[in-house]
Short mmCIF file of C-alpha atoms in Angstrom, two decimals:
data_model
loop_
_atom_site.label_atom_id
_atom_site.label_comp_id
_atom_site.label_asym_id
_atom_site.label_seq_id
_atom_site.Cartn_x
_atom_site.Cartn_y
_atom_site.Cartn_z
CA MET I 78 -19.75 17.48 -3.86
CA LEU I 79 -17.45 14.71 -5.07
CA PHE I 80 -14.83 15.51 -2.43
CA LYS I 81 -17.50 15.13 0.26
CA LYS I 82 -18.54 11.79 -1.21
CA ILE I 83 -14.93 10.61 -1.33
CA THR I 84 -14.38 11.64 2.27
CA LYS I 85 -17.60 9.94 3.35
CA SER I 86 -16.63 6.71 1.59
CA ILE I 87 -13.26 6.56 3.31
CA THR I 88 -14.56 7.38 6.79
CA GLY I 89 -17.67 5.26 6.49
CA GLY I 90 -19.53 7.73 8.68
CA GLY I 91 -17.33 6.92 11.70
CA LEU I 92 -14.52 8.82 13.39
CA LEU I 93 -11.78 6.89 11.63
CA SER I 94 -12.25 4.01 9.22
CA SER I 95 -10.00 1.03 8.64
CA ALA I 96 -8.83 2.53 5.37
CA ALA I 97 -7.86 5.75 7.12
CA ILE I 98 -5.82 3.84 9.72
CA TYR I 99 -4.00 1.89 7.02
CA GLY I 100 -3.36 5.09 5.08
CA LEU I 101 -2.06 6.95 8.12
CA ALA I 102 0.20 4.07 9.16
CA ASN I 103 1.66 3.74 5.67
CA ALA I 104 2.14 7.51 5.47
CA VAL I 105 4.06 7.54 8.76
CA SER I 106 6.23 4.66 7.56
CA GLY I 107 6.90 6.27 4.19
CA ALA I 108 7.68 9.66 5.72
CA VAL I 109 10.72 8.45 7.68
CA PRO I 110 13.35 9.20 4.97
CA PHE I 111 11.84 12.65 4.37
CA LEU I 112 11.72 13.50 8.07
CA LEU I 113 15.32 12.39 8.55
CA MET I 114 16.56 14.40 5.57
CA PRO I 115 17.01 17.79 7.37
CA VAL I 116 19.08 16.02 10.05
CA PHE I 117 21.24 13.93 7.74
CA THR I 118 21.98 16.74 5.27
CA ARG I 119 23.55 18.75 8.10
CA VAL I 120 25.76 16.02 9.56
CA LEU I 121 26.61 14.00 6.44
CA SER I 122 28.51 14.89 3.29
CA PRO I 123 26.79 14.58 -0.11
CA GLU I 124 28.83 11.42 -0.73
CA ALA I 125 27.63 9.82 2.51
CA TYR I 126 24.04 10.79 1.75
CA ALA I 127 24.44 9.19 -1.67
CA TYR I 128 25.44 5.91 -0.01
CA ILE I 129 22.18 5.95 1.98
CA THR I 130 20.24 6.57 -1.23
CA LEU I 131 22.00 3.76 -3.09
CA PHE I 132 21.34 1.45 -0.17
CA THR I 133 17.63 2.24 -0.53
CA VAL I 134 17.79 1.18 -4.18
CA PHE I 135 19.56 -2.11 -3.43
CA ASN I 136 17.17 -2.74 -0.56
CA ALA I 137 14.17 -2.38 -2.86
CA ILE I 138 15.67 -4.81 -5.37
CA ALA I 139 16.51 -7.31 -2.62
CA ALA I 140 12.98 -7.11 -1.22
CA VAL I 141 11.55 -8.23 -4.56
CA LEU I 142 14.17 -10.87 -5.40
CA ILE I 143 14.16 -12.39 -1.92
CA GLY I 144 10.48 -11.98 -1.02
CA LEU I 145 9.18 -12.94 -4.50
CA SER I 146 6.01 -10.87 -3.80
CA LEU I 147 4.73 -13.85 -1.77
CA GLN I 148 2.75 -11.54 0.51
CA SER I 149 0.27 -11.29 -2.37
CA ALA I 150 -0.19 -15.06 -2.24
CA VAL I 151 -0.77 -14.86 1.53
CA SER I 152 -3.47 -12.26 0.93
CA ARG I 153 -5.18 -14.36 -1.75
CA PHE I 154 -4.94 -17.77 -0.02
CA PHE I 155 -6.32 -16.40 3.26
CA PHE I 156 -9.83 -16.59 1.82
CA MET I 157 -9.33 -20.11 0.46
CA TYR I 158 -7.94 -22.12 3.38
CA SER I 159 -8.45 -22.73 7.08
CA ARG I 160 -6.12 -21.23 9.69
CA GLU I 161 -4.27 -24.54 10.01
CA GLU I 162 -3.73 -24.79 6.24
CA MET I 163 -2.72 -21.12 6.07
CA GLY I 164 -0.13 -21.79 8.76
CA GLN I 165 1.36 -24.49 6.54
CA HIS I 166 1.32 -22.14 3.54
CA VAL I 167 3.05 -19.34 5.46
CA ALA I 168 5.67 -21.78 6.79
CA SER I 169 6.29 -23.09 3.26
CA PHE I 170 6.62 -19.55 1.92
CA ALA I 171 9.08 -18.70 4.71
CA ILE I 172 11.26 -21.71 3.83
CA LEU I 173 11.11 -20.74 0.15
CA VAL I 174 12.22 -17.20 0.99
CA LEU I 175 15.10 -18.57 3.08
CA TRP I 176 16.28 -20.74 0.19
CA ASN I 177 15.92 -17.83 -2.17
CA ALA I 178 17.97 -15.57 0.11
CA THR I 179 20.81 -18.09 -0.05
CA PHE I 180 20.68 -18.04 -3.85
CA TYR I 181 20.54 -14.24 -3.78
CA MET I 182 23.69 -14.12 -1.63
CA ILE I 183 25.57 -16.36 -4.08
CA VAL I 184 24.55 -14.09 -6.97
CA TRP I 185 25.87 -11.02 -5.14
CA ILE I 186 29.21 -12.76 -4.52
CA ILE I 187 29.49 -13.47 -8.25
CA VAL I 188 28.64 -9.91 -9.34
CA PHE I 189 30.79 -8.32 -6.60
CA PRO I 190 33.33 -6.65 -8.95
CA LEU I 191 30.61 -5.38 -11.31
CA GLY I 192 28.53 -3.86 -8.53
CA LEU I 193 31.52 -2.14 -6.95
CA ARG I 194 32.71 -0.64 -10.24
CA PHE I 195 29.31 0.48 -11.52
CA SER I 196 27.54 2.01 -8.51
CA GLY I 197 30.40 2.98 -6.24
CA PHE I 198 28.55 1.51 -3.26
CA PRO I 199 30.70 -0.63 -0.91
CA VAL I 200 29.50 -4.09 -1.86
CA SER I 201 30.83 -5.44 1.42
CA TRP I 202 27.75 -3.85 3.01
CA LEU I 203 25.26 -5.56 0.71
CA TRP I 204 24.95 -8.45 3.16
CA THR I 205 22.67 -6.15 5.12
CA THR I 206 20.11 -6.17 2.29
CA ILE I 207 19.75 -9.94 2.75
CA ILE I 208 18.95 -9.58 6.46
CA ILE I 209 16.55 -6.72 5.81
CA GLY I 210 14.96 -8.54 2.86
CA LEU I 211 14.31 -11.66 4.95
CA SER I 212 13.02 -9.62 7.89
CA GLN I 213 10.77 -7.42 5.76
CA THR I 214 9.26 -10.41 3.96
CA LEU I 215 8.27 -11.99 7.28
CA ILE I 216 6.93 -8.64 8.46
CA GLN I 217 4.89 -8.28 5.26
CA PHE I 218 3.32 -11.69 5.90
CA ARG I 219 2.13 -10.48 9.31
CA LEU I 220 0.92 -7.10 8.00
CA VAL I 221 -1.06 -8.74 5.20
CA LEU I 222 -2.67 -11.17 7.65
CA TRP I 223 -3.71 -8.24 9.83
CA GLN I 224 -5.20 -6.51 6.80
CA VAL I 225 -7.22 -9.47 5.55
CA SER I 226 -8.28 -10.28 9.13
CA ASP I 227 -9.65 -6.74 9.45
CA ALA I 228 -7.29 -5.75 12.26
CA PRO I 229 -6.29 -2.18 11.31
CA LEU I 230 -5.38 -1.13 14.85
CA GLN I 231 -2.71 -3.82 15.22
CA PHE I 232 -1.44 -2.98 11.73
CA GLY I 233 -1.24 0.72 12.53
CA ILE I 234 0.43 0.30 15.92
CA PHE I 235 3.07 -2.02 14.46
CA GLN I 236 3.88 0.36 11.61
CA VAL I 237 4.08 3.44 13.82
CA VAL I 238 6.23 1.70 16.46
CA SER I 239 8.55 0.35 13.76
CA SER I 240 8.87 3.77 12.11
CA ALA I 241 9.48 5.55 15.41
CA GLY I 242 12.14 2.98 16.33
CA LEU I 243 13.87 3.41 12.98
CA MET I 244 13.93 7.19 13.32
CA ALA I 245 15.23 7.07 16.90
CA LEU I 246 17.98 4.55 16.14
CA SER I 247 18.99 6.38 12.96
CA VAL I 248 19.45 9.68 14.80
CA LEU I 249 21.23 7.91 17.69
CA PHE I 250 23.70 6.09 15.44
CA VAL I 251 24.30 8.84 12.88
CA VAL I 252 24.25 11.95 15.11
CA ASN I 253 25.06 10.84 18.65
CA PHE I 254 27.48 8.01 17.85
CA SER I 255 28.83 9.67 14.66
CA LEU I 256 28.66 6.42 12.70
CA GLY I 257 27.93 8.20 9.41
CA TRP I 258 25.99 6.53 6.64
CA GLN I 259 26.83 3.13 8.14
CA GLY I 260 24.81 4.13 11.22
CA ARG I 261 21.68 4.57 9.10
CA ILE I 262 22.10 1.10 7.62
CA LEU I 263 22.82 -0.51 10.99
CA ALA I 264 19.71 1.16 12.43
CA GLN I 265 17.58 -0.37 9.70
CA VAL I 266 19.17 -3.80 10.14
CA LEU I 267 18.59 -3.70 13.89
CA ILE I 268 14.99 -2.48 13.83
CA SER I 269 14.07 -4.88 10.99
CA THR I 270 15.53 -7.82 12.89
CA ILE I 271 13.81 -6.87 16.16
CA MET I 272 10.42 -6.39 14.51
CA ALA I 273 10.83 -9.64 12.54
CA ILE I 274 11.41 -11.52 15.81
CA VAL I 275 8.27 -9.90 17.26
CA VAL I 276 6.35 -10.93 14.15
CA LEU I 277 7.70 -14.49 14.33
CA PHE I 278 6.36 -14.94 17.86
CA SER I 279 3.06 -13.33 16.84
CA LEU I 280 2.63 -15.69 13.88
CA LEU I 281 3.43 -18.74 16.00
CA ARG I 282 1.16 -17.63 18.84
CA ARG I 283 -1.80 -17.00 16.54
CA GLY I 284 -1.35 -20.20 14.56
CA TRP I 285 -0.35 -18.49 11.33
CA LEU I 286 3.04 -20.22 11.19
CA SER I 287 3.01 -24.01 11.28
CA ARG I 288 5.90 -26.38 11.85
CA GLN I 289 4.75 -28.26 8.76
CA TRP I 290 5.60 -27.19 5.23
CA SER I 291 5.51 -28.76 1.78
CA LEU I 292 6.82 -28.29 -1.73
CA ARG I 293 3.22 -28.27 -2.96
CA HIS I 294 2.48 -25.11 -0.98
CA MET I 295 5.72 -23.57 -2.24
CA ARG I 296 4.73 -24.25 -5.84
CA ALA I 297 1.28 -22.76 -5.25
CA GLY I 298 2.78 -19.58 -3.83
CA TRP I 299 5.34 -19.30 -6.61
CA LYS I 300 2.72 -19.89 -9.31
CA PHE I 301 0.56 -17.09 -7.92
CA SER I 302 3.34 -14.57 -7.24
CA TRP I 303 5.84 -14.89 -10.07
CA PRO I 304 3.86 -12.73 -12.58
CA LEU I 305 4.05 -9.88 -10.04
CA ILE I 306 7.87 -9.92 -9.94
CA PRO I 307 8.39 -8.27 -13.38
CA HIS I 308 5.80 -5.66 -12.39
CA SER I 309 7.67 -4.91 -9.16
CA LEU I 310 11.08 -4.79 -10.85
CA GLY I 311 9.67 -2.57 -13.59
CA GLY I 312 8.38 -0.19 -10.93
CA ILE I 313 11.83 -0.11 -9.32
CA ALA I 314 13.44 0.62 -12.68
CA ILE I 315 11.10 3.57 -13.23
CA THR I 316 11.48 5.10 -9.78
CA LEU I 317 15.01 4.20 -8.63
CA SER I 318 17.36 3.56 -11.57
CA ASP I 319 18.23 7.25 -11.93
CA ARG I 320 20.15 7.29 -8.64
CA ILE I 321 22.42 4.42 -9.70
CA PHE I 322 23.29 6.09 -13.01
CA VAL I 323 23.99 9.46 -11.38
CA ALA I 324 26.34 7.81 -8.89
CA SER I 325 28.07 5.88 -11.66
CA PHE I 326 28.41 8.55 -14.36
CA VAL I 327 28.46 11.82 -12.40
CA GLY I 328 29.82 10.90 -8.98
CA LEU I 329 28.71 10.24 -5.43
CA SER I 330 28.77 13.89 -4.38
CA GLU I 331 26.32 14.95 -7.08
CA ALA I 332 24.25 11.80 -6.44
CA GLY I 333 23.81 12.95 -2.84
CA VAL I 334 22.63 16.39 -3.94
CA TYR I 335 20.32 14.84 -6.52
CA ALA I 336 18.90 12.51 -3.86
CA VAL I 337 17.62 15.52 -1.90
CA ALA I 338 15.47 16.60 -4.85
CA VAL I 339 14.26 13.02 -5.17
CA GLN I 340 13.16 13.02 -1.51
CA PHE I 341 10.90 16.00 -2.18
CA GLY I 342 9.48 14.13 -5.17
CA MET I 343 8.84 11.10 -2.96
CA ALA I 344 7.07 13.30 -0.40
CA PHE I 345 4.79 14.61 -3.14
CA ASP I 346 4.24 11.04 -4.31
CA MET I 347 3.15 10.07 -0.78
CA MET I 348 0.52 12.81 -0.87
CA LEU I 349 -0.80 11.40 -4.13
CA VAL I 350 -0.81 7.83 -2.79
CA SER I 351 -2.84 9.00 0.22
CA PHE I 352 -5.39 10.62 -2.08
CA ASN I 353 -5.50 7.48 -4.21
CA GLN I 354 -6.44 5.43 -1.14
CA ALA I 355 -9.55 7.60 -0.82
CA TRP I 356 -10.16 7.79 -4.57
CA LEU I 357 -10.20 4.05 -5.33
CA PRO I 358 -13.07 3.01 -3.00
CA TRP I 359 -15.21 5.84 -4.33
CA LEU I 360 -14.27 5.04 -7.94
CA PHE I 361 -15.07 1.32 -7.63
CA LYS I 362 -18.42 2.06 -6.02
CA ARG I 363 -19.27 4.52 -8.79
CA LEU I 364 -18.20 2.10 -11.53
CA ASN I 365 -20.47 -0.58 -10.10
CA ALA I 366 -23.44 1.58 -11.07
CA ASP I 367 -22.48 1.12 -14.75
CA ASP I 368 -24.12 4.42 -15.64
CA LEU I 369 -22.91 6.51 -18.61
CA ILE I 370 -23.72 9.85 -16.97
CA SER I 371 -21.82 8.82 -13.88
CA LYS I 372 -18.85 7.67 -15.97
CA ARG I 373 -18.76 10.99 -17.82
CA GLY I 374 -18.67 12.76 -14.46
CA ILE I 375 -15.79 10.55 -13.33
CA VAL I 376 -13.86 11.39 -16.50
CA GLY I 377 -14.50 15.11 -16.08
CA PHE I 378 -13.35 15.06 -12.48
CA THR I 379 -10.30 13.00 -13.47
CA TYR I 380 -9.29 15.65 -16.00
CA LEU I 381 -9.59 18.33 -13.31
CA LEU I 382 -7.37 16.21 -11.06
CA PHE I 383 -4.84 15.89 -13.89
CA ALA I 384 -4.61 19.68 -14.12
CA GLY I 385 -4.59 20.14 -10.34
CA ILE I 386 -1.78 17.64 -9.74
CA LEU I 387 0.44 19.09 -12.49
CA LEU I 388 -0.21 22.65 -11.29
CA THR I 389 0.62 21.68 -7.70
CA ALA I 390 3.92 20.12 -8.80
CA TRP I 391 4.82 23.27 -10.73
CA LEU I 392 3.99 25.51 -7.74
CA PHE I 393 6.07 23.33 -5.41
CA ALA I 394 8.99 23.60 -7.84
CA LEU I 395 8.68 27.41 -7.74
CA ILE I 396 8.30 27.75 -3.96
CA LEU I 397 10.68 25.11 -2.56
CA PRO I 398 13.92 26.73 -3.82
CA LEU I 399 13.14 29.77 -1.64
CA PHE I 400 13.42 27.62 1.49
CA LEU I 401 15.80 24.88 0.36
CA SER I 402 18.93 26.15 2.13
CA PHE I 403 16.96 26.44 5.37
CA LEU I 404 15.54 22.92 5.00
CA VAL I 405 18.63 20.97 3.93
CA GLY I 406 21.62 23.26 4.45
CA SER I 407 23.96 24.96 2.01
CA LYS I 408 25.79 21.75 0.99
CA PHE I 409 22.66 20.45 -0.72
CA SER I 410 21.08 23.72 -1.93
CA GLU I 411 22.02 22.98 -5.56
CA ALA I 412 19.30 20.32 -5.53
CA LYS I 413 16.93 23.13 -6.56
CA GLN I 414 17.92 22.71 -10.22
CA TYR I 415 16.42 19.21 -10.24
CA LEU I 416 13.16 19.99 -8.44
CA LEU I 417 10.99 20.81 -11.47
CA PRO I 418 11.60 17.63 -13.51
CA VAL I 419 11.54 15.42 -10.40
CA LEU I 420 8.28 16.90 -9.09
CA LEU I 421 6.66 16.75 -12.53
CA GLY I 422 7.79 13.13 -12.78
CA ALA I 423 6.10 12.42 -9.45
CA ALA I 424 3.01 14.25 -10.73
CA PHE I 425 2.75 11.99 -13.78
CA ARG I 426 3.06 9.03 -11.42
CA GLY I 427 0.06 10.50 -9.61
CA LEU I 428 -1.80 10.63 -12.91
CA TYR I 429 -0.93 6.95 -13.37
CA TYR I 430 -2.57 6.19 -10.01
CA LEU I 431 -5.79 7.78 -11.25
CA VAL I 432 -6.03 5.70 -14.44
CA SER I 433 -4.64 2.41 -13.11
CA GLY I 434 -7.75 1.94 -10.97
CA TYR I 435 -9.71 0.90 -14.06
CA VAL I 436 -7.24 -1.91 -14.72
CA TYR I 437 -7.57 -3.19 -11.15
CA TYR I 438 -11.35 -2.93 -11.37
CA SER I 439 -11.41 -4.97 -14.58
CA GLY I 440 -9.23 -7.67 -12.98
CA LYS I 441 -7.03 -7.81 -16.10
CA THR I 442 -3.83 -6.93 -14.30
CA LEU I 443 -1.59 -8.63 -16.87
CA ALA I 444 -2.02 -5.46 -18.93
CA LEU I 445 -0.55 -3.48 -16.04
CA THR I 446 2.41 -5.85 -15.78
CA LYS I 447 3.17 -5.49 -19.49
CA ALA I 448 2.91 -1.71 -19.25
CA THR I 449 5.22 -1.61 -16.23
CA VAL I 450 7.86 -3.81 -17.86
CA PHE I 451 7.77 -1.71 -21.04
CA ALA I 452 8.04 1.53 -19.08
CA GLY I 453 10.80 0.06 -16.91
CA ILE I 454 12.92 -0.85 -19.94
CA THR I 455 12.25 2.59 -21.41
CA SER I 456 13.23 4.23 -18.13
CA VAL I 457 16.56 2.39 -17.82
CA THR I 458 17.43 3.15 -21.46
CA LEU I 459 16.53 6.85 -21.23
CA CYS I 460 18.24 7.26 -17.88
CA PHE I 461 21.42 5.55 -19.04
CA TYR I 462 21.87 7.82 -22.06
CA GLY I 463 20.36 10.89 -20.41
CA THR I 464 22.78 10.74 -17.49
CA LYS I 465 25.73 9.94 -19.75
CA TRP I 466 25.00 12.95 -21.97
CA ALA I 467 23.58 15.52 -19.54
CA GLY I 468 24.62 14.42 -16.06
CA ALA I 469 22.22 14.51 -13.13
CA TYR I 470 19.85 16.87 -14.94
CA GLY I 471 19.63 14.30 -17.72
CA ALA I 472 18.67 11.70 -15.11
CA ALA I 473 15.98 14.00 -13.70
CA SER I 474 14.63 14.68 -17.19
CA SER I 475 14.65 10.95 -17.96
CA TYR I 476 12.70 10.33 -14.75
CA LEU I 477 10.10 12.85 -15.92
CA VAL I 478 9.82 11.35 -19.42
CA SER I 479 9.71 7.78 -18.06
CA ASN I 480 6.82 8.53 -15.73
CA PHE I 481 5.01 10.35 -18.52
CA VAL I 482 5.44 7.31 -20.78
CA PHE I 483 4.30 5.02 -17.96
CA PHE I 484 1.18 7.13 -17.43
CA ILE I 485 0.32 7.20 -21.15
CA VAL I 486 0.87 3.45 -21.62
CA VAL I 487 -1.25 2.54 -18.56
CA TRP I 488 -3.95 5.01 -19.62
CA TRP I 489 -4.04 3.37 -23.05
CA ALA I 490 -4.14 -0.09 -21.45
CA SER I 491 -6.94 0.93 -19.08
CA ALA I 492 -8.97 2.24 -22.01
CA ARG I 493 -8.65 -1.14 -23.70
CA VAL I 494 -9.56 -3.33 -20.72
CA PHE I 495 -12.24 -1.00 -19.32
CA PRO I 496 -13.57 1.58 -21.83
CA MET I 497 -14.56 4.97 -20.41
CA PRO I 498 -15.98 8.05 -22.19
CA TRP I 499 -12.63 9.84 -22.24
CA ARG I 500 -13.68 11.98 -25.23
CA SER I 501 -16.97 13.14 -23.74
CA PRO I 502 -16.34 14.24 -20.15
CA SER I 503 -18.92 16.00 -18.01
CA PHE I 504 -17.98 18.75 -15.58
CA ARG I 505 -21.32 18.78 -13.80
CA PHE I 506 -20.85 16.88 -10.54
CA SER I 507 -24.15 17.41 -8.77
#
């Protein structure tokens, strides 16, 4: 009964709702690394695959440090200002991001020796993260404006075209031109730049990017967005720090093998994110009723989802090793030893999605930021010592423990900001 209600809420009675289009577009975009994995693992060495994985980590960090989460300010200010004023805000944010990218580049020049020694990634290629960070920030501005303007079709088409272009160029450069891991990076630089140029013309044409900007608008954007930066960096620490430590302490070859297991964990995480996109609208609607019986039913169903997600992760960890050599080739088949902790770690992240909704509903998101920062520090500490003492398996185990801690801390925080009858669930859903 509840699954039918969830499905009905996401489709809105039509063939395909806006939420479904957004979810599908994001799923296609997020699936690109997983879909490319069977190709890359057959033409690249584990070391080369590790470089691609490390580049993903540095890209994520650059996106936060360059973009400053200003797309959140664009989303919020859209409902406060006219189109002309929003154009000035977006222009001001773009100038701020450009200045910030310059500062970011100087920082990387200073830490050049440290980055090279610690991660093993060729720091001479980190300039590409600046181009991608700038491009992706501009693209995020356009995507957010489509979302708040209720234009899911344009959003979906852009995401699908961008993802298809990235896949095509990646295969062309890596397989056909034999450019190795550098081909994957160049493909992302090229497609990000092209799509950013398309977005630039779109913003100008629609009046969302003015030729006027001001420091006042910059300060407003910074004031709104800066609390989100620790949250974003904490999330990166939880989900990505393990790959850096494996590359540093164990070696690039093992980091490449470990990265294959991580890709399966990310694929499972995408499934959970997709479910969460259907779960949240239904949850918020149910919470609006402010009914104890309804809340007990939500808690009961949540507990069933807890068990179902953990069981699914365990089953995947049992089944995937049977097909791993076929999927990724013999060079990466040893990734099977990391599947159980990585998939369980992704499962606990899915449990976090289920309980974090109460924090968002309450509007007290500072609690979520504090929880993320705490879990991020815990993750880096555990992963550092875990990898140093037990190699890549220690990193995988640390990833599992970190996501478990993150889930528990956010669950505790959600219970404080929005109390629910967690000790008296109901399993009658009619």
